[in-house]
Coordinates of C-alpha atoms in Angstrom, one line a residue:
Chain Q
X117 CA 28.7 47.1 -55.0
X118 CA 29.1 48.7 -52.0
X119 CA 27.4 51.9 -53.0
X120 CA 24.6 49.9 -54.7
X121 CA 23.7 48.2 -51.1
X122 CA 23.5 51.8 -49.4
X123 CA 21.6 52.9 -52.3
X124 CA 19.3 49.8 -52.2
X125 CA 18.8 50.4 -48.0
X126 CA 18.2 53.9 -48.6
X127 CA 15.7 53.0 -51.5
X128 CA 13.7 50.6 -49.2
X129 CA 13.7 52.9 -45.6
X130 CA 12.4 55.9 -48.1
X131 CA 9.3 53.5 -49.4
X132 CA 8.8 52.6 -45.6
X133 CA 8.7 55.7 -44.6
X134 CA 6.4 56.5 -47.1
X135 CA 4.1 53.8 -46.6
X136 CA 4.0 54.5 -42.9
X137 CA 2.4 58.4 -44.1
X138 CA 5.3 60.2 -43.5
X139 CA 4.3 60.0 -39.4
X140 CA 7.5 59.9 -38.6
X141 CA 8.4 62.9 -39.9
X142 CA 5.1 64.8 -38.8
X143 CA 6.6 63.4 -35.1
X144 CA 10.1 63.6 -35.1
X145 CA 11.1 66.1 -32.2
X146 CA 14.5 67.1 -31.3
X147 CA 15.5 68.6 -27.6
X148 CA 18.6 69.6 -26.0
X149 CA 20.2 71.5 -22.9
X150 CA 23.9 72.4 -21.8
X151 CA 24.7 73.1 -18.8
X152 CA 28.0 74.8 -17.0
X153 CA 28.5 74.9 -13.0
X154 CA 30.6 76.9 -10.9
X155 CA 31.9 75.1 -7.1
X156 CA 33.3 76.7 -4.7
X157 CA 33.8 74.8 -1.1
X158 CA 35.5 75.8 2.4
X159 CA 37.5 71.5 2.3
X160 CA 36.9 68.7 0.5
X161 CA 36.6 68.1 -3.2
X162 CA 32.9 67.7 -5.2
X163 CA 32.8 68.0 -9.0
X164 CA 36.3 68.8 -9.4
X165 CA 39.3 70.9 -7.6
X166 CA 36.5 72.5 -5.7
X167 CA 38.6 74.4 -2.7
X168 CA 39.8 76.6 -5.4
X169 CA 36.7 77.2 -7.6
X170 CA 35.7 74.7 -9.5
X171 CA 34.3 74.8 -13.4
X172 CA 35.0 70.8 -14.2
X173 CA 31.0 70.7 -14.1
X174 CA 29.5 70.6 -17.2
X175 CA 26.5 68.8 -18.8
X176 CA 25.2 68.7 -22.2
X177 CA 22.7 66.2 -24.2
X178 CA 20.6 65.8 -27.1
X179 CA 17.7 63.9 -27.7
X180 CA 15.8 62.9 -30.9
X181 CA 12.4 61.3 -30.8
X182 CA 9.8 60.1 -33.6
X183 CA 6.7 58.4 -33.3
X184 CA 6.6 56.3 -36.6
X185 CA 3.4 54.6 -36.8
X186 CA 0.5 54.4 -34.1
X187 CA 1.4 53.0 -30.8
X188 CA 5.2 53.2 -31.3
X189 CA 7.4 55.6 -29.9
X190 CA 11.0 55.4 -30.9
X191 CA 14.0 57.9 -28.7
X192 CA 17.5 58.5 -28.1
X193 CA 19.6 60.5 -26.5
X194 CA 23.6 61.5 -25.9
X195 CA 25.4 62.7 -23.1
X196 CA 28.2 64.6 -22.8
X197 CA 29.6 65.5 -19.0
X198 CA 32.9 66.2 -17.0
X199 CA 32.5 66.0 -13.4
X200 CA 35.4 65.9 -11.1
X201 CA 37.6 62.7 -11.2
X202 CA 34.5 60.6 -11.4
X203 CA 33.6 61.3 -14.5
X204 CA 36.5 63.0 -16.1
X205 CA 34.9 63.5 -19.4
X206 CA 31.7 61.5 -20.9
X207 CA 30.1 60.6 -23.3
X208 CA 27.4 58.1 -23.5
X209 CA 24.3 57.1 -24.9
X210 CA 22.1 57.8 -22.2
X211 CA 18.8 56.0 -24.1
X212 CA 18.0 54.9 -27.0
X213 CA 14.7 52.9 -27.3
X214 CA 11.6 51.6 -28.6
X215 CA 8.2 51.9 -26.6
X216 CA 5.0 50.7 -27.9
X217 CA 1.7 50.6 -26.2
X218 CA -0.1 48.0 -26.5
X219 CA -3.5 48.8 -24.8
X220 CA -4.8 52.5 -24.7
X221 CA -8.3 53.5 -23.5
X222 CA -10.1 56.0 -22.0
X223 CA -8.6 54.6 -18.7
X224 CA -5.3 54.4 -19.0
X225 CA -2.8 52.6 -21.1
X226 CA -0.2 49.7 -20.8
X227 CA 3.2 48.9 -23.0
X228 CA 6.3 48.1 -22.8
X229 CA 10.0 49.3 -24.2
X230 CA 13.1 47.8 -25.3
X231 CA 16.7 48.7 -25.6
X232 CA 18.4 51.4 -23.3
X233 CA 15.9 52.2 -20.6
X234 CA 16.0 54.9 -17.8
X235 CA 15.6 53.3 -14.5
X236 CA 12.4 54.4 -12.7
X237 CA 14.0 55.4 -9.0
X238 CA 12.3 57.8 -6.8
X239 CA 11.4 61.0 -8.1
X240 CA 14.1 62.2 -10.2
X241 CA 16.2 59.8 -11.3
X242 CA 14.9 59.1 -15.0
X243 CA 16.0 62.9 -16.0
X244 CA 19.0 63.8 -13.0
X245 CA 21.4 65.2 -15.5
X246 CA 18.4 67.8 -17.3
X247 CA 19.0 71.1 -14.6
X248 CA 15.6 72.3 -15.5
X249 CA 14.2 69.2 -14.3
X250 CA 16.1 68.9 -11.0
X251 CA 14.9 70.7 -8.5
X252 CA 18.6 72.2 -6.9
X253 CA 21.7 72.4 -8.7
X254 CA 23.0 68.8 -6.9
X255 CA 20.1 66.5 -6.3
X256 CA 19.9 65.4 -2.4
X257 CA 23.2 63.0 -2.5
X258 CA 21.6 60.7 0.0
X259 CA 19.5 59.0 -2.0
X260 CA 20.6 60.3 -5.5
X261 CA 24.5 59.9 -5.0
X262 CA 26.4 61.6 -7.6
X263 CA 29.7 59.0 -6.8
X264 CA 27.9 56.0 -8.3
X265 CA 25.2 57.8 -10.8
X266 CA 25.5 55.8 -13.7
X267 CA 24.7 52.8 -11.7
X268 CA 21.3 53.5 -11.1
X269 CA 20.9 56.0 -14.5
X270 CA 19.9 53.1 -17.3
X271 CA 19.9 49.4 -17.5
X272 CA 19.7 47.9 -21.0
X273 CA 16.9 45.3 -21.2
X274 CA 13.5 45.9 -20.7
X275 CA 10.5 47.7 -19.3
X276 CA 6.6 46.9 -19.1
X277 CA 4.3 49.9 -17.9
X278 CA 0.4 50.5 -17.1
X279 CA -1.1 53.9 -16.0
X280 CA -4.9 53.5 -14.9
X281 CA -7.2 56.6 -13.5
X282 CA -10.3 55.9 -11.4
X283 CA -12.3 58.3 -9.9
X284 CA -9.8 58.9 -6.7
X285 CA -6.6 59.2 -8.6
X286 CA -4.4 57.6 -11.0
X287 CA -1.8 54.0 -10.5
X288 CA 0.6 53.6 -12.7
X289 CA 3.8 50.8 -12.5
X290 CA 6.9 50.7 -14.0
X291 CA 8.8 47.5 -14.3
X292 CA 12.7 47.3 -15.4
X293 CA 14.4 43.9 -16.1
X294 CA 17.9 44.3 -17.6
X295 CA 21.5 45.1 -16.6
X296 CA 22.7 48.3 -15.5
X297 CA 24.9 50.8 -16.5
X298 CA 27.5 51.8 -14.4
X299 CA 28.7 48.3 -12.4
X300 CA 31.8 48.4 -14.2
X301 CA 32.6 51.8 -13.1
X302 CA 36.0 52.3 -10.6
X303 CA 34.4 54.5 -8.4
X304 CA 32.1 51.5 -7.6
X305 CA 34.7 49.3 -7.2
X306 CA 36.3 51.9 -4.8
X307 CA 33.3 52.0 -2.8
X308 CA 33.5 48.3 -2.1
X309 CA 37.4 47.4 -1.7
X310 CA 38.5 50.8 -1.1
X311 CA 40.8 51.5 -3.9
X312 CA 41.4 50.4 -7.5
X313 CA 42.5 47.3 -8.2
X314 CA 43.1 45.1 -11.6
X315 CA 39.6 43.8 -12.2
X316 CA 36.1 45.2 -12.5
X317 CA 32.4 44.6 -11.0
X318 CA 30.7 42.5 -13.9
X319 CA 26.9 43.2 -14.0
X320 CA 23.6 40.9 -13.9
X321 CA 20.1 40.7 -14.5
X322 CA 18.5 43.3 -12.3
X323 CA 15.2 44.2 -11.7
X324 CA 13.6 47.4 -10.3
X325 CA 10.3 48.5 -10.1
X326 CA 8.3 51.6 -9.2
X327 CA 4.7 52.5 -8.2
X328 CA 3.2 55.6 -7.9
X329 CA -0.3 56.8 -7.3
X330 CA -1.2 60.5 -8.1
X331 CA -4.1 62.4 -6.6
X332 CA -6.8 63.6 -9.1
X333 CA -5.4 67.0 -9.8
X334 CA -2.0 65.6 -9.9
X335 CA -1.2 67.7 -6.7
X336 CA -0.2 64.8 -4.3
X337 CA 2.0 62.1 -5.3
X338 CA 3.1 59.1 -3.5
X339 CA 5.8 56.3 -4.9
X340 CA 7.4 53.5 -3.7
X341 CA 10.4 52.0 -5.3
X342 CA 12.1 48.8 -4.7
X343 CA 14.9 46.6 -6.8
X344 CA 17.9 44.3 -6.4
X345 CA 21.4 44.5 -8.3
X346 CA 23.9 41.9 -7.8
X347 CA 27.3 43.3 -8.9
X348 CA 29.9 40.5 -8.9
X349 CA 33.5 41.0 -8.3
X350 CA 36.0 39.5 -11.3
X351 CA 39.4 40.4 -9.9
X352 CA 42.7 40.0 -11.8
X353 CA 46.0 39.4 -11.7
X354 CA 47.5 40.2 -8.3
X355 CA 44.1 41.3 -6.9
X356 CA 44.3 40.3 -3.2
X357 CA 40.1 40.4 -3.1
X358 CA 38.5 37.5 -4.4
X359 CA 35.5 37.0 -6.4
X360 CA 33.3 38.1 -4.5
X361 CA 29.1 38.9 -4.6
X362 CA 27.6 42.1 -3.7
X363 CA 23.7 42.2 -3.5
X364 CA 21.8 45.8 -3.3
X365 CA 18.8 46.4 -2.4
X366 CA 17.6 49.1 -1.9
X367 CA 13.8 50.7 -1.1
X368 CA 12.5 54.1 -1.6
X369 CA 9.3 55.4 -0.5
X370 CA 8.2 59.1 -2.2
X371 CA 6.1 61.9 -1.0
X372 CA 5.3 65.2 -3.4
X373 CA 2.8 67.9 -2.8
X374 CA 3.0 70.6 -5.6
X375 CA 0.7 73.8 -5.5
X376 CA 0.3 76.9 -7.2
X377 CA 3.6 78.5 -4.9
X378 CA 4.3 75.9 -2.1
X379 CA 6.5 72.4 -3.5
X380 CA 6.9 70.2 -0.8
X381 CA 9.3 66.6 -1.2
X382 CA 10.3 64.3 0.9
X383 CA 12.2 60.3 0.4
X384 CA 12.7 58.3 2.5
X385 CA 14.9 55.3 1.5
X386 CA 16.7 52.1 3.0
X387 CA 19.7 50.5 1.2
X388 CA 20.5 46.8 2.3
X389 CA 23.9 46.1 1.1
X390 CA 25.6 42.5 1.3
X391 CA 29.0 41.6 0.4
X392 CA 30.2 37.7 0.4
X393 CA 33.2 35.9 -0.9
X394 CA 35.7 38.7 -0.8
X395 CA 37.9 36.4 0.8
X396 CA 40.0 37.4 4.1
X397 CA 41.1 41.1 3.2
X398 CA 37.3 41.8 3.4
X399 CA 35.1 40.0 5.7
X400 CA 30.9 39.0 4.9
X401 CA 29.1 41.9 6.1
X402 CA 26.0 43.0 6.0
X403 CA 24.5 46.4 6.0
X404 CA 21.1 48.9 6.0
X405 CA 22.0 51.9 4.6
X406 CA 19.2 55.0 5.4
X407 CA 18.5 58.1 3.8
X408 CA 15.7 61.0 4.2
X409 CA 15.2 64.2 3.2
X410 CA 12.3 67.2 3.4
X411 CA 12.5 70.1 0.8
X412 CA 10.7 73.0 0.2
X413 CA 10.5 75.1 -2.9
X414 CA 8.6 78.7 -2.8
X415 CA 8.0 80.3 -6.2
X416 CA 7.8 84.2 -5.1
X417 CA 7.1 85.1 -8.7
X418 CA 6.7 82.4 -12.1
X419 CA 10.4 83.1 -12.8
X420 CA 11.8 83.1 -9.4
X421 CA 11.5 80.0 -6.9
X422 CA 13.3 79.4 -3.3
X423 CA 13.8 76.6 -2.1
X424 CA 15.3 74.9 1.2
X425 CA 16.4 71.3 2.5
X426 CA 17.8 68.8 4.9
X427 CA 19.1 66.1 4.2
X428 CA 20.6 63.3 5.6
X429 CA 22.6 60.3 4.6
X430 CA 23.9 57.3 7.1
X431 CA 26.0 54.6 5.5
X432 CA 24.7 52.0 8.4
X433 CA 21.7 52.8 10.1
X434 CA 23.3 50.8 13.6
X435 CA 26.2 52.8 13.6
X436 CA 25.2 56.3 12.5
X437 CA 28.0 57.8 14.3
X438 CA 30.6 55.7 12.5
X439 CA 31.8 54.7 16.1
X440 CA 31.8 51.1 15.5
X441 CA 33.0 51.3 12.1
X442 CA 36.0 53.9 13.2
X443 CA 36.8 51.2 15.4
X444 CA 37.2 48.8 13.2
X445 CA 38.8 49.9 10.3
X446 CA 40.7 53.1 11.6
X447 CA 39.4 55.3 9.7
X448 CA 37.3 58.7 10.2
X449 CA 33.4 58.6 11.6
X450 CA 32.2 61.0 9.9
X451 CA 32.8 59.1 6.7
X452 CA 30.1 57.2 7.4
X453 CA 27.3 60.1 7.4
X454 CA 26.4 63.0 6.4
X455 CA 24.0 66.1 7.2
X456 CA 23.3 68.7 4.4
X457 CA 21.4 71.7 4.9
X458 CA 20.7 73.5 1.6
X459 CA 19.2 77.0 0.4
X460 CA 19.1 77.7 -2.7
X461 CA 17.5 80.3 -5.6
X462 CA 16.2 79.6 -9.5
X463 CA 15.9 82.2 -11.6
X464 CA 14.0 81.3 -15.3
X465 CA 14.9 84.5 -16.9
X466 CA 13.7 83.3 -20.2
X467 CA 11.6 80.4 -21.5
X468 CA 15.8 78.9 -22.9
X469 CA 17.5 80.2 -19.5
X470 CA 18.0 79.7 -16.3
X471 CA 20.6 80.5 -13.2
X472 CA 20.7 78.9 -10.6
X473 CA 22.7 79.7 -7.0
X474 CA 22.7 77.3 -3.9
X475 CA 24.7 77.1 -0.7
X476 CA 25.3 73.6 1.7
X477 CA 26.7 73.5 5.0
X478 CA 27.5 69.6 5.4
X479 CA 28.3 67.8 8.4
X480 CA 30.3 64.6 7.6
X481 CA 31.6 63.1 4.7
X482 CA 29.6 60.4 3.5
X483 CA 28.4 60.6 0.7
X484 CA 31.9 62.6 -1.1
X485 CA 33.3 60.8 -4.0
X486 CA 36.1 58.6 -3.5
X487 CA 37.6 59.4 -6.8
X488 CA 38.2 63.3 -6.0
X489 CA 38.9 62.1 -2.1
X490 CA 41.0 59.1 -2.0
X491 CA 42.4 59.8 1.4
X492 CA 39.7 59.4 4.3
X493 CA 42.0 61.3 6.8
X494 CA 42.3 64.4 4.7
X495 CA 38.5 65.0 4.9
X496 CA 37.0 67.7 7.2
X497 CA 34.3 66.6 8.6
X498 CA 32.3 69.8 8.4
X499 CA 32.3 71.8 5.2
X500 CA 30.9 74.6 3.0
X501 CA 29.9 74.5 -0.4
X502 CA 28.5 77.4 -3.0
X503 CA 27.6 76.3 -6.5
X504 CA 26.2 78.8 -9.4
X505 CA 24.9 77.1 -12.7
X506 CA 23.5 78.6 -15.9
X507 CA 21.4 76.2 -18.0
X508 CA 20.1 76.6 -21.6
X509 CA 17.7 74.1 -23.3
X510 CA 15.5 74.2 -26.7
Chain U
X220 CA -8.5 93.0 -23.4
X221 CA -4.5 92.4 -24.0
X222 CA -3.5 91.6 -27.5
X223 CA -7.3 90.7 -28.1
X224 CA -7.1 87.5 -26.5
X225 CA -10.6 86.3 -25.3
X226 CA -9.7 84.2 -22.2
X227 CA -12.4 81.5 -22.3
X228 CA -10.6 78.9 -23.8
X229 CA -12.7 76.5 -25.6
X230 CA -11.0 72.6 -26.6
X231 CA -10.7 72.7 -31.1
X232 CA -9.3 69.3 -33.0
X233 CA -8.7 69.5 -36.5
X234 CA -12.0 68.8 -38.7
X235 CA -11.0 64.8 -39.7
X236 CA -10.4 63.9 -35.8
X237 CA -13.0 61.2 -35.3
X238 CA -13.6 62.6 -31.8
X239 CA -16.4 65.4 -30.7
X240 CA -16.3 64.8 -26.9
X241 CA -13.2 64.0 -24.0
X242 CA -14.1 63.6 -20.3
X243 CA -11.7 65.9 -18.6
X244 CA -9.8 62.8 -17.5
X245 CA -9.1 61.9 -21.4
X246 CA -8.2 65.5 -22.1
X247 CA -5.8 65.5 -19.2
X248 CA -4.2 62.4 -20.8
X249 CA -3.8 64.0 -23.9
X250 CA -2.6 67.0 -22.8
X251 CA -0.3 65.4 -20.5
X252 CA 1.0 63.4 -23.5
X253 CA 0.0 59.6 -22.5
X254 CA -2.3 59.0 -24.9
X255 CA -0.6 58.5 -28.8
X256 CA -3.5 57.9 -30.7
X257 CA -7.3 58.8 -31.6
X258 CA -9.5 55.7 -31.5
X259 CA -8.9 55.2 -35.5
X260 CA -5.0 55.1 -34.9
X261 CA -4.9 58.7 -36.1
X262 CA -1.7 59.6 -34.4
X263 CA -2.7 62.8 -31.7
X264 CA -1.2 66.1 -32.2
X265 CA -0.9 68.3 -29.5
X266 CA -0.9 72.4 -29.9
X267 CA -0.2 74.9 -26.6
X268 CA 0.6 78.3 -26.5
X269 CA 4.0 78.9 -24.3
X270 CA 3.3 79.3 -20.5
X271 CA 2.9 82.5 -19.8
X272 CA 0.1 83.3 -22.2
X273 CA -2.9 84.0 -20.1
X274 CA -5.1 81.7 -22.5
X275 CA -2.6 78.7 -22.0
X276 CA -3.3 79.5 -18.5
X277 CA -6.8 79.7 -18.4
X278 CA -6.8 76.9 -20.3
X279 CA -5.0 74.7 -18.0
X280 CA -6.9 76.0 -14.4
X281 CA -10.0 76.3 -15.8
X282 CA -10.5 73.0 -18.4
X283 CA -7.5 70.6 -17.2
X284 CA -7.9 71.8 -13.7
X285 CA -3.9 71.7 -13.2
X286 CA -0.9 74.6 -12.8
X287 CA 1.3 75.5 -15.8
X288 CA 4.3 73.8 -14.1
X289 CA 2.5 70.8 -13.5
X290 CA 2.4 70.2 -17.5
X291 CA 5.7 71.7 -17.9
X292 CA 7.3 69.3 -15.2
X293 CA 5.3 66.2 -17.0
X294 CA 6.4 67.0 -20.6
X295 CA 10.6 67.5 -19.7
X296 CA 10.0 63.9 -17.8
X297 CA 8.5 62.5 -20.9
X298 CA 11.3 64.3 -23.2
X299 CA 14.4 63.9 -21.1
X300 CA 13.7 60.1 -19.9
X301 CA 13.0 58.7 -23.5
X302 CA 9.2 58.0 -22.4
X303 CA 7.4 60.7 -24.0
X304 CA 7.1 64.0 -26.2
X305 CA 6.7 67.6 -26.0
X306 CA 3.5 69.2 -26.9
X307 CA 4.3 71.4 -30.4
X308 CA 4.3 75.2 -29.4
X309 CA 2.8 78.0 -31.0
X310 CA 3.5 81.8 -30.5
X311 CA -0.1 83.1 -31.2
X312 CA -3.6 81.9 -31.2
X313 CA -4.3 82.7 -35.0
X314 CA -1.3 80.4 -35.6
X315 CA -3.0 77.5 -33.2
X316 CA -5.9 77.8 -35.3
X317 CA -4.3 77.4 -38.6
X318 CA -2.0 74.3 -37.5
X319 CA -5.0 72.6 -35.9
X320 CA -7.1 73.1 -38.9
X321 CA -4.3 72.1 -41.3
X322 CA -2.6 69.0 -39.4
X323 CA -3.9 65.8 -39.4
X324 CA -4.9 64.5 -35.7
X325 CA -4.3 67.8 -34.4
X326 CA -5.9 68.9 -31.0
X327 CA -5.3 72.8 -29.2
X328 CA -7.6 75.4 -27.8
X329 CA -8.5 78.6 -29.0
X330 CA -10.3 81.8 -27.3
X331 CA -14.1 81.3 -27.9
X332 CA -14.2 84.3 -30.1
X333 CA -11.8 82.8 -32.8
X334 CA -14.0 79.8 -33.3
X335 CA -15.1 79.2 -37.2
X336 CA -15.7 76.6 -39.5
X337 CA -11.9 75.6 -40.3
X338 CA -11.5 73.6 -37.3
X339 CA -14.2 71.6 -35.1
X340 CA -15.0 72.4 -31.3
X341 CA -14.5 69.7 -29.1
X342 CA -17.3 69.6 -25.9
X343 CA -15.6 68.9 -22.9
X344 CA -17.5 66.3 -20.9

């Protein structure tokens, strides 16, 4: 009977597929990359026992894609990566969804999408974990924080878009409603009460949205993102915290100039945090996060491109020196910033390859994952870090 | 001239394509894979030749009026974010001329000098 049923589903998606041409097939794309990453650094541990060399950096994904009939684009795509203790080994479904525009013209187009949906945040959020696409081998951790990635990655709900060009350039908005990934993670939960505890962060309906507008030739871009996720704590058992409300909000304004050599970025974001209802072990508070950096990439040759940044990172933008919160809490300033300088080199030696080599000298400890650091004290507050990475994709 | 390759690229869609004009703002939407369909709901499909070919170049200073990495940049956003597709990639221009002609809704460019009856020039506007 069983068999009969497959047979029977099988029979009918065959005749469906047929009736709808064979598109799909004519459409279907598959893509893929892999990753592996090398860190080296002089104190402190990113992506893994990184004083001594670390190889517990690897990324890996496939995608399939297939546009069935018309309008309607259908994708998904898994994830495998090991990073450190935050993400000891993954795997996920990093999208899987169904877009379908609903008004195309000459002047732009509209839709929307359903199911898994990347969130759109700054400029390289949507595809952070591709290496070809980023544009160092660690993204700048003040805005794109590697601790707490998968809770601004995807969100599962929905997403309306509309791109339209005039004569001066081209608008287009991108609108997320659903609930993110990632709010259950413990290295979010870390973040906020300091250690893990029975109990997670249960997630809600968030919204994010994105605008960007794009000079004729595509050659300037300018963005501003904006959103609010309200993570809610549901201790348990002998949790001392209770259950509390944290409200994020965070907003990101985007600047890209791309020529024939020269790249120039910069982001410039603010991050209003809120926590209430903790109860006495963790009192209201209320905080602006800011973040900036400027970047530079220089392509000496098509295969070969430099590139140079600063970056910057301060947990409260009233107390970038952590004086106030040192005071406070006993604990180390310089966890509560964080200065990055970073050169680095990409080399495309084939249309499939690439290697990539970087080096950061970091003042402060901000933006470190908990997981990999647990203990405040036994961070230096100025640090080295060298990272290689090879990349293949098809 | 290297491997024969006439470098005035010239826009070609497969004959049944209901379209024989783009504006260069339409092209650039196609090409930049934002637009799905041809105005009869033809599904669009789109032809290149791999970066470094000096007609895919030409092709995308001179008619798109954008750099190579510009397109290359869009189309991994598109592929790796769920949002879009890659353009389907062909190694030389006689096989760009024999996919266009023979798939249905097909769009690509050719050197000037390859143009015949088997696929349909399309006037940029």
């Amino acid at each position: 009977m069983r068999r009969f049923g497959v047979g029977l589903i099988l029979w009918v998606l065959a005749n469906a597929c047929r009736a709808m041409g064979q598109e799909w097939l004519a459409t279907s794309q598959t893509h893929g990359f892999v990753s592996q990453g090398f860190v080296l650094t002089s104190a402190n541990r990113f992506f893994g026992d990184s004083e001594d060399g670390s190889l517990d950096f690897t990324e890996a994904g496939i995608n399939l894609s297939t546009r069935p009939f018309g309008p309607v684009l259908i994708s998904a795509q898994g994830l495998f990566r090991r990073s450190g203790e935050v993400n000891p080994k993954e795997f996920r479904l990093d999208y899987a969804l169904a877009d379908y525009t609903l008004w195309s013209d000459v002047q732009g187009r509209a839709g929307i999408a359903f199911g898994r949906v990347k969130n759109p945040y700054g400029l390289y959020n949507e595809t952070r974990d591709v290496a070809f696409t980023r544009p160092t081998i660690f993204l700048p951790q003040s805005i794109y924080f590697d601790r707490t990635r998968n809770l601004g990655l995807a969100s599962d709900g929905g997403q309306v878009y509309g791109e339209y060009t005039t004569a001066w350039g081209e608008w287009s908005l991108r609108f997320a409603v659903g609930w993110p990934n990632g709010i259950q993670d413990k290295e979010f939960e870390r973040l906020v009460v300091s250690r893990n505890l029975p109990g997670r962060f249960k997630t809600r309906l968030s919204y994010l949205g994105r605008l960007t507008y794009e000079s004729p030739a595509g050659s300037l871009r300018l963005a501003i993102t904006s959103g609010q996720v309200r993570p809610r704590y549901d201790p348990k058992g002998a949790n001392p915290f209770q259950a509390g409300e944290t409200t994020l909000v965070p907003v990101i304004f985007s600047a890209q100039y791309e020529g024939e050599k020269f790249t120039v970025t910069g982001e410039y974001a603010l991050r209003f945090v809120k926590l209430r209802d903790f109860g006495r072990f963790l009192p209201d508070r209320s905080d602006t996060g800011e973040s900036y950096y400027l970047q530079v990439a220089y392509r000496i040759l098509p295969k070969l491109e430099l590139v140079g940044r600063y970056d910057v990172f301060f947990a409260d933008r009233d107390d970038t020196s952590g004086r106030k919160f040192a005071a406070l809490t006993r604990r180390p300033r310089h966890t509560r910033f964080a200065r990055d300088w970073t050169v680095g080199v990409r080399w495309d030696i084939s249309r499939s390859w690439m290697v990539r080599a970087e080096y950061h000298r970091v003042n402060g400890t901000g933006w470190l994952p908990v997981s990999d650091n647990p203990d405040p004290n036994a961070r230096e507050k100025n640090w080295h870090l060298f990272a290689l990475l090879l990349s293949f994709r098809f | 001239m290297l491997y024969g390759e006439d470098f005035s690229p010239t826009v070609v869609a497969s004959p049944s394509v209901v379209v024989d004009a783009l504006s260069r703002n339409e092209l650039r939407a196609i090409f930049f894979m934002r637009r799905r369909t041809w105005p009869d709901g033809t599904p669009i499909q789109v032809f290149v030749l791999p970066d470094d070919r000096p007609l895919h170049q030409a092709f995308c200073k001179q008619i798109l009026n954008v750099y190579p990495h510009q397109l290359r940049r869009a189309w991994d956003r598109g592929v790796f974010s769920g949002t879009g597709q890659a353009p389907i990639e062909v190694e030389t221009i006689e096989e760009m001329q024999e996919k266009v002609a023979s798939s249905q809704g097909a769009i690509g460019y050719i050197g000037r000098d390859h143009l015949d009856a088997s696929v349909k020039a399309v006037t940029v506007r």
